[in-house]
Amino acid sequence: MEIRAEEIKNNPNRPQHVAIILDGNGRWAKKRGLPRMMGHNEGVKTVREIVTASAEAGVKYLTIYAFSKQNWNRPKDEVSAIMSLLLKTAQREIKELHRNNVRLKVIGDKNDLPNEARDVLEQGIELTKDNELLTLVVALSYGSRDEILRAVHTLAEDVKSGELDPNDINETLFGSRLDTADIPDPDLIIRTSGEYRISNYLLWQAAYAEFYFAEELWPDFHRQEYYKALLSYTQRERRFGKTSEQVSI
Ligand code: FPP
């Protein structure tokens, strides 16, 4: 039976923040005898569909793993084609995001990105900064260990300069030095394409996240598959280390 957006939106247990590892673009193309880039082009359409579906279902934060730090090691041709696709997509979609009251954020090491793409993204972040319907977080040149180390370096610098007492380092302060400062932890992490790995994604932030693994390749992951994942989340009990009796009070 079809799951409607309202069904999720009216459910008080719906996730506030969904983070997705989109996987399977290459295999989608290969299965059809097409070049890998055709899978990435198709993957962008799915991103669009899932952004809309998230807004309609009342999800407040959607984080997508668009390009990892490790993805730079792919063949040169594929990396440069993905960077062109990123630029083209950002140029085309940012106004549309803004019209729809979506705020754009980027996590990851922006310094690694080609200048033109970085500039377009930064303008988009500025343009959409007050939007409230949904925050779309795009992880680009992102690796969680890299993010954690960059946070550690800022703390170490502050200790070295005498601005920070090491005893004052706690979870809140540490979290505020991550790229995700101001973004709540993900409630649900979805990975597509039948792979069961975390792949250096939001390691600190995922401490209490629920996981959902979908068999579909990313370009085949449509609104209904997504809503199935959200509905499954609403039926779970999150205990945060407590007992079932404690959390059901
Ligand atoms: C996942 O499939 C693909 C990536 C992680 C890289 C490119 C991502 C996109 C084009 C989608 C969003 C992009 C933008 C520009 C916002 P894979 O290549 O790892 O698939 P495979 O495991 O089947 O090879």
PDB file of N, CA, C and O in Angstrom, residues 236-249:
ATOM      1  N   ARG A 236      10.390   2.050  15.723  1.00  0.00           N
ATOM      2  CA  ARG A 236      11.469   1.545  16.587  1.00  0.00           C
ATOM      3  C   ARG A 236      11.436   2.228  17.953  1.00  0.00           C
ATOM      4  O   ARG A 236      10.914   3.320  18.090  1.00  0.00           O
ATOM      5  N   GLU A 237      12.046   1.577  18.912  1.00  0.00           N
ATOM      6  CA  GLU A 237      12.136   2.183  20.244  1.00  0.00           C
ATOM      7  C   GLU A 237      13.589   2.577  20.484  1.00  0.00           C
ATOM      8  O   GLU A 237      14.485   1.735  20.451  1.00  0.00           O
ATOM      9  N   ARG A 238      13.818   3.860  20.706  1.00  0.00           N
ATOM     10  CA  ARG A 238      15.187   4.319  20.967  1.00  0.00           C
ATOM     11  C   ARG A 238      15.379   4.432  22.469  1.00  0.00           C
ATOM     12  O   ARG A 238      14.627   5.124  23.140  1.00  0.00           O
ATOM     13  N   ARG A 239      16.392   3.769  22.977  1.00  0.00           N
ATOM     14  CA  ARG A 239      16.541   3.710  24.439  1.00  0.00           C
ATOM     15  C   ARG A 239      17.709   4.544  24.976  1.00  0.00           C
ATOM     16  O   ARG A 239      17.805   4.761  26.166  1.00  0.00           O
ATOM     17  N   PHE A 240      18.625   4.952  24.154  1.00  0.00           N
ATOM     18  CA  PHE A 240      19.776   5.764  24.588  1.00  0.00           C
ATOM     19  C   PHE A 240      20.430   5.161  25.837  1.00  0.00           C
ATOM     20  O   PHE A 240      20.786   5.875  26.775  1.00  0.00           O
ATOM     21  N   GLY A 241      20.567   3.861  25.889  1.00  0.00           N
ATOM     22  CA  GLY A 241      21.225   3.195  27.006  1.00  0.00           C
ATOM     23  C   GLY A 241      20.331   2.887  28.180  1.00  0.00           C
ATOM     24  O   GLY A 241      20.740   2.215  29.138  1.00  0.00           O
ATOM     25  N   LYS A 242      19.073   3.360  28.136  1.00  0.00           N
ATOM     26  CA  LYS A 242      18.153   3.098  29.260  1.00  0.00           C
ATOM     27  C   LYS A 242      17.381   1.797  29.018  1.00  0.00           C
ATOM     28  O   LYS A 242      17.536   1.153  27.982  1.00  0.00           O
ATOM     29  N   THR A 243      16.511   1.430  29.961  1.00  0.00           N
ATOM     30  CA  THR A 243      15.708   0.226  29.760  1.00  0.00           C
ATOM     31  C   THR A 243      14.430   0.602  29.023  1.00  0.00           C
ATOM     32  O   THR A 243      14.041   1.771  28.982  1.00  0.00           O
ATOM     33  N   SER A 244      13.771  -0.426  28.490  1.00  0.00           N
ATOM     34  CA  SER A 244      12.531  -0.211  27.768  1.00  0.00           C
ATOM     35  C   SER A 244      11.483   0.434  28.683  1.00  0.00           C
ATOM     36  O   SER A 244      10.746   1.326  28.268  1.00  0.00           O
ATOM     37  N   GLU A 245      11.446  -0.012  29.961  1.00  0.00           N
ATOM     38  CA  GLU A 245      10.462   0.529  30.915  1.00  0.00           C
ATOM     39  C   GLU A 245      10.715   2.025  31.151  1.00  0.00           C
ATOM     40  O   GLU A 245       9.789   2.819  31.220  1.00  0.00           O
ATOM     41  N   GLN A 246      11.978   2.397  31.256  1.00  0.00           N
ATOM     42  CA  GLN A 246      12.295   3.819  31.519  1.00  0.00           C
ATOM     43  C   GLN A 246      11.851   4.721  30.371  1.00  0.00           C
ATOM     44  O   GLN A 246      11.320   5.790  30.588  1.00  0.00           O
ATOM     45  N   VAL A 247      12.073   4.277  29.134  1.00  0.00           N
ATOM     46  CA  VAL A 247      11.769   5.170  28.016  1.00  0.00           C
ATOM     47  C   VAL A 247      10.287   5.183  27.659  1.00  0.00           C
ATOM     48  O   VAL A 247       9.817   6.080  26.987  1.00  0.00           O
ATOM     49  N   SER A 248       9.525   4.190  28.137  1.00  0.00           N
ATOM     50  CA  SER A 248       8.103   4.159  27.757  1.00  0.00           C
ATOM     51  C   SER A 248       7.241   4.959  28.725  1.00  0.00           C
ATOM     52  O   SER A 248       6.049   5.091  28.529  1.00  0.00           O
ATOM     53  N   ILE A 249       7.861   5.523  29.784  1.00  0.00           N
ATOM     54  CA  ILE A 249       7.089   6.317  30.757  1.00  0.00           C
ATOM     55  C   ILE A 249       6.565   7.602  30.102  1.00  0.00           C
ATOM     56  O   ILE A 249       7.316   8.269  29.404  1.00  0.00           O
TER      57      ILE A 249
END
